[in-house]
Coordinates of C-alpha atoms and ligand atoms in Angstrom, one line a residue:
X1 CA 63.7 65.9 -98.9
X2 CA 67.1 66.4 -101.0
X3 CA 67.5 65.4 -104.5
X4 CA 71.5 65.4 -104.6
X5 CA 72.4 63.0 -107.7
X6 CA 74.9 61.7 -104.8
X7 CA 72.0 60.2 -102.9
X8 CA 71.3 58.0 -105.4
X9 CA 74.9 56.2 -105.8
X10 CA 75.0 56.2 -101.6
X11 CA 73.9 53.3 -100.6
X12 CA 76.4 51.3 -102.8
X13 CA 79.0 53.8 -101.3
X14 CA 77.8 52.4 -98.0
X15 CA 76.8 49.0 -98.4
X16 CA 79.8 47.5 -100.2
X17 CA 82.7 49.6 -99.6
X18 CA 85.4 47.3 -100.4
X19 CA 84.3 46.2 -104.3
X20 CA 86.8 47.7 -106.7
X21 CA 84.5 50.7 -108.8
X22 CA 87.4 51.9 -110.8
X23 CA 89.8 49.9 -111.8
X24 CA 92.5 52.0 -114.9
X25 CA 94.9 49.8 -117.4
X26 CA 97.7 50.9 -115.8
X27 CA 96.9 48.5 -112.4
X28 CA 95.0 50.5 -110.2
X29 CA 92.2 49.7 -108.2
X30 CA 90.0 52.1 -106.5
X31 CA 87.1 50.8 -104.4
X32 CA 83.7 52.7 -103.2
X33 CA 85.5 53.8 -99.7
X34 CA 88.7 55.2 -101.9
X35 CA 86.5 56.4 -104.0
X36 CA 84.2 58.2 -101.6
X37 CA 87.1 59.3 -99.3
X38 CA 88.6 60.7 -102.3
X39 CA 85.8 62.9 -103.3
X40 CA 84.7 64.1 -99.5
X41 CA 88.4 65.2 -99.0
X42 CA 87.8 67.0 -103.0
X43 CA 84.6 68.3 -101.1
X44 CA 86.7 70.0 -98.2
X45 CA 89.6 71.6 -100.8
X46 CA 86.9 72.9 -103.0
X47 CA 84.8 74.3 -100.0
X48 CA 88.2 76.0 -99.0
X49 CA 89.5 77.7 -102.5
X50 CA 85.5 79.3 -101.4
X51 CA 83.2 76.6 -104.7
X52 CA 79.6 77.5 -102.9
X53 CA 76.2 75.8 -104.1
X54 CA 75.7 76.6 -107.8
X55 CA 78.9 78.0 -108.4
X56 CA 80.4 77.1 -112.1
X57 CA 83.5 74.2 -111.6
X58 CA 85.5 74.3 -115.8
X59 CA 86.9 71.3 -115.4
X60 CA 89.5 70.7 -118.5
X61 CA 91.7 67.6 -117.9
X62 CA 92.9 64.4 -119.2
X63 CA 90.4 61.5 -118.4
X64 CA 91.7 59.6 -114.4
X65 CA 89.9 58.2 -111.6
X66 CA 90.7 61.6 -110.3
X67 CA 88.8 63.2 -112.7
X68 CA 85.5 60.9 -111.6
X69 CA 86.2 61.3 -108.4
X70 CA 85.8 65.7 -108.7
X71 CA 82.9 65.3 -110.5
X72 CA 81.5 63.2 -107.5
X73 CA 83.0 66.1 -105.0
X74 CA 81.4 68.9 -107.0
X75 CA 78.0 67.0 -106.9
X76 CA 78.7 66.7 -103.0
X77 CA 79.2 69.9 -102.0
X78 CA 76.4 71.8 -104.7
X79 CA 78.5 73.0 -107.6
X80 CA 77.8 72.3 -111.1
X81 CA 80.3 71.0 -113.1
X82 CA 81.7 71.9 -116.3
X83 CA 83.6 69.8 -118.2
X84 CA 85.7 70.3 -121.5
X85 CA 86.8 68.7 -124.5
X86 CA 90.4 68.4 -123.7
X87 CA 91.0 69.2 -127.4
X88 CA 89.7 72.7 -126.9
X89 CA 92.4 75.7 -127.7
X90 CA 92.8 78.0 -125.1
X91 CA 91.0 79.9 -127.3
X92 CA 88.1 78.3 -127.7
X93 CA 88.0 78.1 -123.4
X94 CA 88.1 81.3 -123.3
X95 CA 84.6 81.9 -124.5
X96 CA 83.6 79.2 -121.6
X97 CA 85.4 81.0 -119.0
X98 CA 83.5 84.3 -119.9
X99 CA 80.3 82.5 -120.5
X100 CA 80.0 80.2 -117.5
X101 CA 82.1 82.9 -114.6
X102 CA 83.4 80.0 -113.1
X103 CA 84.6 80.3 -109.0
X104 CA 87.1 77.9 -109.9
X105 CA 88.9 76.0 -113.2
X106 CA 90.6 72.8 -112.8
X107 CA 93.5 72.0 -115.8
X108 CA 96.1 69.6 -117.2
X109 CA 98.7 71.0 -115.7
X110 CA 100.9 71.3 -119.2
X111 CA 98.0 74.2 -120.0
X112 CA 98.3 76.0 -116.6
X113 CA 99.6 78.9 -118.2
X114 CA 97.3 79.4 -120.6
X115 CA 94.4 79.0 -117.9
X116 CA 95.4 80.9 -115.3
X117 CA 96.4 84.2 -117.8
X118 CA 92.3 83.4 -119.4
X119 CA 91.4 82.6 -115.0
X120 CA 93.1 86.7 -114.9
X121 CA 91.4 87.9 -117.6
X122 CA 87.5 86.4 -117.2
X123 CA 87.5 87.3 -113.3
X124 CA 88.3 83.7 -112.0
X125 CA 89.4 82.9 -108.9
X126 CA 91.3 79.7 -108.7
X127 CA 92.7 77.8 -111.1
X128 CA 94.1 74.6 -109.6
X129 CA 95.6 71.4 -112.0
X130 CA 95.3 67.9 -112.5
X131 CA 97.2 65.6 -113.8
X132 CA 96.4 61.5 -115.2
X133 CA 98.7 60.1 -112.3
X134 CA 96.5 61.5 -109.4
X135 CA 99.1 64.5 -109.0
X136 CA 99.3 68.7 -109.6
X137 CA 97.9 71.0 -106.9
X138 CA 94.3 70.3 -106.8
X139 CA 95.5 66.8 -105.1
X140 CA 98.3 68.4 -102.9
X141 CA 95.1 70.6 -101.3
X142 CA 93.4 67.7 -101.0
X143 CA 96.3 65.5 -99.2
X144 CA 95.8 68.2 -96.6
X145 CA 91.7 67.7 -96.0
X146 CA 89.4 65.9 -93.4
X147 CA 86.8 64.6 -95.4
X148 CA 84.0 66.3 -95.5
X149 CA 81.0 65.0 -94.4
X150 CA 78.2 67.1 -96.4
X151 CA 75.8 67.0 -98.8
X152 CA 74.7 69.9 -100.2
X153 CA 70.3 69.7 -99.7
X154 CA 69.2 70.5 -103.6
X155 CA 66.0 71.0 -104.8
X156 CA 65.1 68.3 -107.8
X157 CA 66.0 71.7 -110.3
X158 CA 69.3 72.2 -109.3
X159 CA 72.1 72.6 -111.8
X160 CA 74.6 69.3 -111.1
X161 CA 76.7 70.4 -114.3
X162 CA 76.6 72.6 -118.0
X163 CA 77.4 70.8 -120.6
X164 CA 78.1 73.1 -124.0
X165 CA 77.1 72.2 -127.4
X166 CA 77.3 74.4 -130.0
X167 CA 75.1 76.3 -132.3
X168 CA 73.9 76.6 -135.1
X169 CA 74.7 80.4 -135.2
X170 CA 78.1 79.2 -134.1
X171 CA 78.5 80.1 -131.4
X172 CA 77.7 77.7 -128.0
X173 CA 75.0 77.1 -125.6
X174 CA 75.5 75.8 -122.5
X175 CA 73.3 73.1 -121.5
X176 CA 72.3 73.3 -117.9
X177 CA 71.9 70.1 -116.8
X178 CA 69.7 69.4 -113.2
X179 CA 71.0 66.4 -110.6
X180 CA 67.0 65.2 -111.4
X181 CA 67.5 65.8 -115.5
X182 CA 70.3 63.8 -114.3
X183 CA 69.2 61.1 -111.0
X184 CA 66.1 59.8 -113.7
X185 CA 67.6 59.3 -116.5
X186 CA 70.3 56.9 -115.3
X187 CA 67.8 55.0 -113.3
X188 CA 65.4 54.2 -116.4
X189 CA 68.4 52.7 -117.8
X190 CA 70.0 51.0 -115.4
X191 CA 66.3 49.5 -115.2
X192 CA 66.0 49.2 -119.0
X193 CA 69.3 47.8 -119.6
X194 CA 68.8 45.0 -116.9
X195 CA 72.1 46.8 -115.1
X196 CA 72.7 45.3 -110.9
X197 CA 76.2 45.2 -109.0
X198 CA 77.2 42.1 -111.2
X199 CA 78.1 44.3 -114.5
X200 CA 81.4 45.3 -115.3
X201 CA 81.9 48.0 -117.7
X202 CA 84.6 48.7 -120.3
X203 CA 84.6 52.9 -120.3
X204 CA 86.6 53.4 -123.3
X205 CA 84.9 57.4 -124.4
X206 CA 85.9 60.6 -123.1
X207 CA 84.4 62.1 -119.9
X208 CA 83.1 65.7 -121.1
X209 CA 80.4 64.2 -122.8
X210 CA 76.8 63.0 -122.0
X211 CA 77.9 59.5 -123.4
X212 CA 80.8 59.5 -121.4
X213 CA 80.2 60.3 -118.5
X214 CA 76.4 60.6 -117.6
X215 CA 75.6 57.3 -119.6
X216 CA 78.1 55.0 -118.7
X217 CA 79.7 56.5 -115.8
X218 CA 75.9 57.5 -113.7
X219 CA 74.6 53.7 -114.7
X220 CA 77.5 52.2 -112.7
X221 CA 77.1 54.7 -109.9
X222 CA 73.5 53.8 -110.0
X223 CA 73.5 49.9 -110.0
X224 CA 76.7 49.6 -107.6
X225 CA 78.3 47.7 -110.7
X226 CA 82.2 48.5 -111.7
X227 CA 84.2 49.5 -114.1
X228 CA 87.3 49.6 -116.1
X229 CA 88.4 53.6 -117.4
X230 CA 91.0 52.9 -120.5
X231 CA 92.3 56.6 -121.5
X232 CA 90.9 56.3 -124.8
X233 CA 89.5 54.3 -128.3
X234 CA 92.1 51.1 -128.6
X235 CA 90.7 47.7 -130.2
X236 CA 92.8 45.5 -129.4
X237 CA 93.4 46.5 -125.7
X238 CA 89.3 46.4 -125.3
X239 CA 89.6 42.8 -126.8
X240 CA 92.2 42.0 -124.2
X241 CA 90.4 43.2 -121.2
X242 CA 86.6 41.5 -122.8
X243 CA 86.7 38.7 -121.1
X244 CA 86.3 39.7 -117.6
X245 CA 83.7 42.1 -118.7
X246 CA 80.0 42.2 -119.1
X247 CA 78.8 45.7 -121.7
X248 CA 80.4 48.1 -123.8
X249 CA 79.4 51.8 -124.3
X250 CA 80.4 53.0 -127.7
X251 CA 79.8 55.6 -130.8
X252 CA 79.3 54.2 -133.4
X253 CA 83.2 53.9 -134.8
X254 CA 84.3 51.9 -132.0
X255 CA 81.7 49.3 -133.3
X256 CA 83.3 50.0 -136.9
X257 CA 87.0 49.4 -135.5
X258 CA 86.5 46.6 -133.6
X259 CA 85.7 44.7 -136.7
X260 CA 88.5 45.4 -138.5
X261 CA 89.9 43.2 -135.4
X262 CA 90.2 39.8 -136.5
X263 CA 90.1 38.7 -133.2
X264 CA 86.9 40.1 -132.7
X265 CA 84.9 36.6 -132.7
X266 CA 82.6 34.8 -130.2
X267 CA 85.4 33.2 -127.9
X268 CA 86.2 36.4 -127.0
X269 CA 83.0 38.4 -126.8
X270 CA 81.3 35.1 -125.1
X271 CA 81.6 37.0 -121.2
X272 CA 79.7 39.7 -123.1
X273 CA 76.1 40.5 -122.1
X274 CA 75.4 43.6 -123.6
X275 CA 76.9 46.0 -126.5
X276 CA 75.2 49.6 -126.5
X277 CA 76.2 52.2 -129.8
X278 CA 75.0 55.7 -130.0
X279 CA 75.7 59.4 -130.0
X280 CA 75.9 59.6 -134.3
X281 CA 74.7 56.4 -136.3
X282 CA 74.6 52.9 -136.8
X283 CA 74.7 51.8 -140.0
X284 CA 72.4 48.7 -140.5
X285 CA 75.4 47.4 -141.8
X286 CA 77.8 47.4 -139.2
X287 CA 74.8 45.8 -136.6
X288 CA 74.7 43.5 -138.6
X289 CA 78.2 42.1 -139.0
X290 CA 78.7 42.3 -135.3
X291 CA 75.6 40.1 -134.9
X292 CA 77.6 37.6 -137.7
X293 CA 81.0 37.8 -135.7
X294 CA 79.8 37.4 -132.3
X295 CA 76.3 36.8 -132.0
X296 CA 76.2 39.7 -130.4
X297 CA 72.9 42.0 -131.8
X298 CA 73.6 46.3 -130.4
X299 CA 71.4 47.5 -128.7
X300 CA 71.0 51.4 -130.4
X301 CA 70.0 54.6 -128.7
X302 CA 69.7 58.1 -129.6
X303 CA 70.0 60.7 -126.7
X304 CA 71.4 64.4 -127.3
X305 CA 73.2 66.7 -124.3
X306 CA 70.3 68.1 -123.9
X307 CA 67.9 65.7 -123.2
X308 CA 70.3 63.2 -122.0
X309 CA 69.1 59.6 -122.8
X310 CA 65.7 59.5 -125.2
X311 CA 64.6 56.0 -127.1
X312 CA 66.4 52.1 -126.5
X313 CA 66.0 49.6 -128.4
X314 CA 64.0 47.2 -126.8
X315 CA 67.0 44.5 -124.2
X316 CA 64.6 41.8 -124.6
X317 CA 62.8 42.5 -127.4
X318 CA 63.6 43.1 -130.9
X319 CA 66.3 45.4 -131.6
X320 CA 66.5 46.8 -135.0
X321 CA 68.8 47.9 -137.0
X322 CA 68.3 51.3 -138.0
X323 CA 65.9 52.5 -135.8
X324 CA 66.9 53.6 -132.2
X325 CA 63.3 52.1 -130.4
X326 CA 61.0 53.2 -128.1
X327 CA 60.7 56.6 -125.6
X328 CA 62.3 55.1 -122.0
X329 CA 60.2 54.8 -119.2
X330 CA 58.9 58.3 -118.6
X331 CA 60.0 60.1 -121.5
X332 CA 57.8 60.6 -124.4
X333 CA 59.0 61.5 -128.4
X334 CA 56.8 62.1 -130.6
X335 CA 57.4 62.9 -134.9
X336 CA 55.4 66.3 -135.3
X337 CA 54.8 68.7 -138.7
X338 CA 58.7 70.7 -139.6
X339 CA 55.9 73.4 -139.7
X340 CA 52.4 73.4 -138.4
X341 CA 54.3 71.4 -135.4
X342 CA 51.2 68.3 -135.8
X343 CA 51.7 65.3 -134.6
X344 CA 52.2 63.4 -137.7
X345 CA 51.1 59.3 -137.7
X346 CA 53.1 56.8 -138.1
X347 CA 55.8 56.0 -141.4
X348 CA 55.9 60.3 -142.0
X349 CA 59.1 62.0 -141.7
X350 CA 58.8 65.4 -139.6
X351 CA 60.9 67.0 -136.4
X352 CA 61.3 64.1 -133.5
X353 CA 60.0 66.2 -130.6
X354 CA 60.7 64.9 -126.6
X355 CA 59.2 66.3 -122.9
X356 CA 60.2 64.0 -119.7
X357 CA 62.5 64.5 -116.5
X358 CA 65.1 63.5 -118.6
X359 CA 64.9 67.0 -121.1
X360 CA 67.3 69.7 -119.7
X361 CA 66.8 72.9 -117.9
X362 CA 67.3 75.0 -120.5
X363 CA 70.6 77.3 -122.5
X364 CA 73.0 79.4 -119.9
X365 CA 72.3 83.0 -119.7
X366 CA 70.0 82.2 -122.7
X367 CA 65.5 82.4 -122.4
X368 CA 65.4 83.7 -125.7
X369 CA 67.3 81.2 -127.3
X370 CA 65.8 78.6 -124.6
X371 CA 61.8 79.3 -125.0
X372 CA 62.1 79.4 -129.1
X373 CA 63.5 75.2 -129.0
X374 CA 60.6 74.7 -126.4
X375 CA 56.8 74.2 -128.2
X376 CA 54.5 75.4 -125.2
X377 CA 53.0 71.8 -124.1
X378 CA 57.0 71.2 -123.1
X379 CA 58.9 69.5 -125.6
X380 CA 62.0 70.4 -126.9
X381 CA 62.5 70.4 -130.5
X382 CA 65.8 68.2 -131.1
X383 CA 66.3 69.1 -134.5
X384 CA 66.7 65.8 -135.0
X385 CA 64.3 64.6 -138.7
X386 CA 62.2 60.7 -137.3
X387 CA 59.8 58.2 -138.7
X388 CA 57.7 56.4 -136.2
X389 CA 57.4 53.4 -137.6
X390 CA 53.5 50.8 -137.2
X391 CA 55.8 49.1 -134.7
X392 CA 56.8 51.8 -132.3
X393 CA 60.3 51.9 -133.8
X394 CA 61.9 55.2 -133.6
X395 CA 64.2 56.1 -136.6
X396 CA 66.1 58.9 -137.5
X397 CA 66.3 59.5 -141.0
X398 CA 68.2 63.1 -140.5
X399 CA 69.1 66.0 -138.8
X400 CA 67.2 70.1 -140.0
X401 CA 69.8 71.7 -137.6
X402 CA 73.3 72.4 -139.6
X403 CA 75.3 69.7 -137.9
X404 CA 78.4 67.3 -138.3
X405 CA 79.2 64.1 -136.3
X406 CA 82.4 63.1 -136.8
X407 CA 83.8 60.1 -135.0
X408 CA 80.6 61.2 -132.7
X409 CA 81.9 64.3 -131.9
X410 CA 79.4 67.5 -132.8
X411 CA 80.9 70.2 -135.5
X412 CA 78.9 73.1 -136.0
X413 CA 79.3 74.1 -140.0
X414 CA 79.1 78.0 -139.0
X415 CA 81.5 77.7 -135.8
X416 CA 84.5 77.0 -138.5
X417 CA 82.9 78.8 -141.8
X418 CA 83.0 81.9 -140.1
X419 CA 87.0 81.6 -139.1
X420 CA 87.1 80.7 -142.9
X421 CA 85.2 83.5 -144.8
X422 CA 87.9 85.9 -142.4
X423 CA 91.1 84.5 -144.1
X424 CA 92.9 86.5 -146.8
X425 CA 92.0 85.7 -150.2
X426 CA 88.2 84.1 -149.2
X427 CA 85.2 85.1 -150.7
X428 CA 82.9 82.6 -148.5
X429 CA 82.3 79.0 -147.5
X430 CA 80.3 76.1 -146.4
X431 CA 81.4 73.3 -144.7
X432 CA 80.2 70.0 -144.4
X433 CA 79.8 66.1 -143.6
X434 CA 81.2 64.1 -146.1
X435 CA 80.6 59.9 -145.6
X436 CA 84.1 59.0 -143.8
X437 CA 84.7 54.8 -143.6
X438 CA 86.0 55.6 -139.9
X439 CA 84.4 58.1 -138.2
X440 CA 81.0 58.4 -140.5
X441 CA 81.5 61.7 -141.2
X442 CA 84.4 63.8 -142.0
X443 CA 84.4 67.3 -142.3
X444 CA 85.4 68.9 -145.4
X445 CA 85.3 72.5 -146.2
X446 CA 83.8 74.2 -149.7
X447 CA 86.1 77.7 -150.2
X448 CA 85.1 80.4 -153.3
X449 CA 88.4 82.5 -152.9
X450 CA 88.1 85.8 -154.6
X451 CA 89.4 86.9 -158.0
X452 CA 93.0 86.4 -158.5
X453 CA 93.4 85.4 -155.1
X454 CA 95.9 82.2 -154.4
X455 CA 95.4 80.3 -151.2
X456 CA 95.7 76.7 -151.5
X457 CA 94.2 73.7 -149.4
X458 CA 97.0 73.5 -147.1
X459 CA 97.2 77.7 -146.4
X460 CA 93.7 76.6 -144.9
X461 CA 93.6 74.3 -143.0
X462 CA 96.9 75.3 -141.8
X463 CA 95.2 78.8 -140.4
X464 CA 93.0 77.0 -138.5
X465 CA 95.0 74.9 -136.3
X466 CA 95.8 77.1 -134.4
X467 CA 91.9 78.5 -133.3
X468 CA 89.9 75.5 -133.3
X469 CA 90.2 71.4 -131.9
X470 CA 91.7 69.7 -134.0
X471 CA 88.7 67.4 -134.6
X472 CA 86.9 70.4 -136.1
X473 CA 89.4 70.7 -138.4
X474 CA 88.9 70.6 -142.0
X475 CA 90.8 67.4 -143.1
X476 CA 89.9 68.3 -146.8
X477 CA 89.2 72.1 -149.1
X478 CA 87.6 71.5 -152.0
X479 CA 87.5 74.9 -154.4
X480 CA 84.2 75.9 -156.0
X481 CA 84.0 78.6 -158.1
X482 CA 80.5 79.2 -156.6
X483 CA 78.7 77.6 -153.8
X484 CA 75.2 75.6 -155.5
X485 CA 72.4 78.5 -153.9
X486 CA 68.2 78.3 -153.7
X487 CA 65.9 80.7 -155.1
X488 CA 65.9 82.2 -151.7
X489 CA 69.9 82.3 -151.9
X490 CA 70.5 79.4 -149.7
X491 CA 73.5 77.8 -149.3
X492 CA 72.1 73.9 -151.0
X493 CA 75.1 71.8 -149.4
X494 CA 73.3 69.2 -149.8
X495 CA 74.6 69.6 -153.4
X496 CA 78.0 69.7 -151.8
X497 CA 77.9 66.9 -150.1
X498 CA 76.6 64.7 -153.2
X499 CA 79.2 66.0 -155.6
X500 CA 81.9 65.3 -153.2
X501 CA 80.1 62.2 -151.5
X502 CA 83.3 60.0 -152.6
X503 CA 86.3 62.8 -151.5
X504 CA 86.4 60.4 -148.2
X505 CA 85.6 57.1 -149.3
X506 CA 88.0 54.1 -149.3
X507 CA 90.7 54.4 -151.8
X508 CA 90.3 58.3 -152.2
X509 CA 93.9 59.5 -151.3
X510 CA 93.3 62.0 -147.9
X511 CA 95.9 64.5 -147.4
X512 CA 96.7 64.0 -143.1
X513 CA 94.7 60.6 -142.0
Ligands
LIG601 C1 90.1 62.2 -132.8 N1 90.5 62.7 -133.6 C2 89.6 62.6 -134.7 C3 88.1 62.7 -134.2 N2 88.7 62.4 -132.9 N3 88.7 63.6 -135.4 C4 88.1 64.1 -136.4 N4 87.1 63.6 -135.4 C5 87.0 62.8 -133.8 N5 86.2 61.9 -133.3 C6 91.5 63.3 -134.7 C7 92.4 63.6 -133.9 O1 92.8 64.5 -133.3 C8 94.1 62.5 -134.6 O2 94.4 64.0 -135.2 C9 93.6 61.7 -135.5 O3 91.5 62.8 -135.3 C10 93.3 60.3 -135.8 O4 93.3 60.1 -134.2 P1 92.8 58.7 -133.6 O5 94.0 58.5 -132.9 O6 92.1 57.8 -134.7 O7 91.3 58.8 -133.3 P2 90.9 58.7 -131.6 O8 91.6 58.8 -130.5 O9 91.4 57.5 -131.6 O10 89.6 59.1 -131.7 C11 88.4 58.2 -132.2 C12 87.6 58.3 -131.7 C13 87.1 59.4 -130.6 C14 87.7 57.0 -130.7 C15 86.0 58.1 -132.2 O11 86.8 60.6 -131.7 C16 86.2 59.6 -129.4 O12 86.5 58.4 -129.0 N6 85.2 59.4 -130.0 C17 83.6 59.6 -129.0 C18 82.8 60.6 -129.1 C19 81.9 61.1 -128.0 O13 82.2 60.5 -127.2 N7 80.7 61.0 -128.8 C20 79.9 61.2 -127.5 C21 79.0 63.0 -127.9 P3 96.2 63.8 -135.5 O14 96.1 63.3 -136.2 O15 96.3 65.4 -136.5 O16 97.2 64.0 -134.4 S1 77.7 63.0 -126.5 C22 76.4 62.6 -127.6 O17 76.2 63.2 -128.4 C23 74.9 62.1 -127.2 C24 74.8 62.7 -125.6 C25 74.8 61.4 -127.2 O18 73.6 60.2 -127.8 O19 75.6 60.1 -126.5
LIG602 P1 75.2 65.6 -129.0 O1 74.6 67.2 -129.2 O2 76.5 66.0 -128.8 O3 74.1 65.6 -127.5 O4 74.2 65.1 -130.2 C1 73.2 65.0 -130.1 C2 72.7 64.3 -131.5 O5 73.6 63.2 -131.6 C3 71.7 64.1 -131.5 O6 71.2 65.5 -132.1 C4 71.1 63.4 -132.8 O7 71.9 64.2 -134.4 C5 72.6 62.7 -132.8 N1 72.5 61.5 -132.2 C6 72.9 60.4 -131.0 N2 72.7 59.1 -131.2 C7 72.3 59.0 -131.8 C8 71.9 57.1 -133.1 N3 72.0 56.5 -132.0 N4 71.5 58.2 -134.7 C9 71.5 59.0 -134.9 N5 71.3 60.5 -134.5 C10 71.9 60.2 -133.3

């Protein structure tokens, strides 16, 4: 049997070639036949560039229909798709090139020079470009190709993608996702959320993360449905497109921003059947306000890069604010005692662990790290803290891992602290997430300076800019005489979060926002 994920989509390519699969806000429309034809030619171009099965293809491009065709081409060729956040600086990209050893890197034409230099330094064979108007050196090659008919024959555990997720040590880890991981999860979601060919998704998420790539696109392709690609979140554009759509997937910031739109009401959302939220906690008040304005109950679900989606509120049953629902079909979720690892009864807080066909194959070239995060019975330790209530709903109550989620993007404090600590005049630092009205959490740094050092907030923010993606950079830096520590000497980030809880709250002046 061939376990290639592409085969899960194949019937729709065969049976509805003339149906539009992807429309763009720029007015383009790509049918299932158009998409498959380009994906086949791209697969041919990949082979001609020497990409073979299990070779990594690093992709750092702006969102476009062609970028998704490249994802499909990699699936067909059996190559491992490795998307990168477009906000990553060359400094950040260098690590991924060195760690993943790709055969090919595809980037935006504006980044070619930097990527070429990095590719030479790290022995990457080829750099090609792809822009948002179906142009770039890769598309020139595609234009010369005939459709490549082969679909690589793969085992269930063969890798489809590697998605990097930062670690608490500050070193990014590549989560290895197999064809089966992705196939099983998208099928479970199609079933749970009752997707059909008649659905039309408004796609405003980035396509380099699990949410926008696998949850959104794999579902549409598995169901044989269609979508409109927006370049990014735009509340007005979403509202104007809603009358032609049935589903929206977003991070909580999407919903708080939509609520700021006077046009959001029952009429503008009348054709919609489902609003889904995930990647960060949705405040119960957002949930209720959205229901009051539109009559729609947002469906919240919970996932991770390593595990795809784990739980979801029910489609038909009660969708409870402040909870992430039940394990998806085929997956298991439990809450255990942090120290003993024993499963806890309903109502008690502990570590959330998951098991199932959705759970990844381990971290790329980090067998030790992989072992540390799995129990001997195959459960993966998520690092989230949760509680399962009497009726079986999972509540995410906090995080055991030191992680900030800003507008749905993960920021690992250690990575930022390492940069700040090396700046002249800095003794030490602690990076924290503080309540932020738009982003859920905003990144902030508490810094202890060396005696007599004259370093300003601006100095620190400016010094970080060339090294770190914008979303990771603290918007505010506060100076403290010393970091609060417990008797073991561990920095008490909770105390800092409490002391500065109002830093980003409405009414507080926040420079550079
Ligand atoms: C943009 N900026 C941000 C963020 N996004 N800063 C902090 N956190 C962010 N999330 C910066 C921009 O560079 C800009 O900087 C300034 O903030 C204002 O940008 P703005 O135009 O307001 O932002 P935007 O472009 O509208 O983006 C906000 C956003 C976006 C729509 C919330 O961040 C987004 O699409 N987030 C979704 C992330 C996502 O897909 N996460 C899923 C991960 P300057 O002013 O200096 O230029 S997958 C996952 O977590 C798991 C698997 C799961 O469960 O789904
Ligand atoms: P990532 O590493 O980007 O895949 O982010 C995964 C993390 O996002 C999870 O471990 C959770 O901490 C968080 N997360 C995702 N969905 C939710 C949700 N619905 N509620 C609370 N946290 C969430």
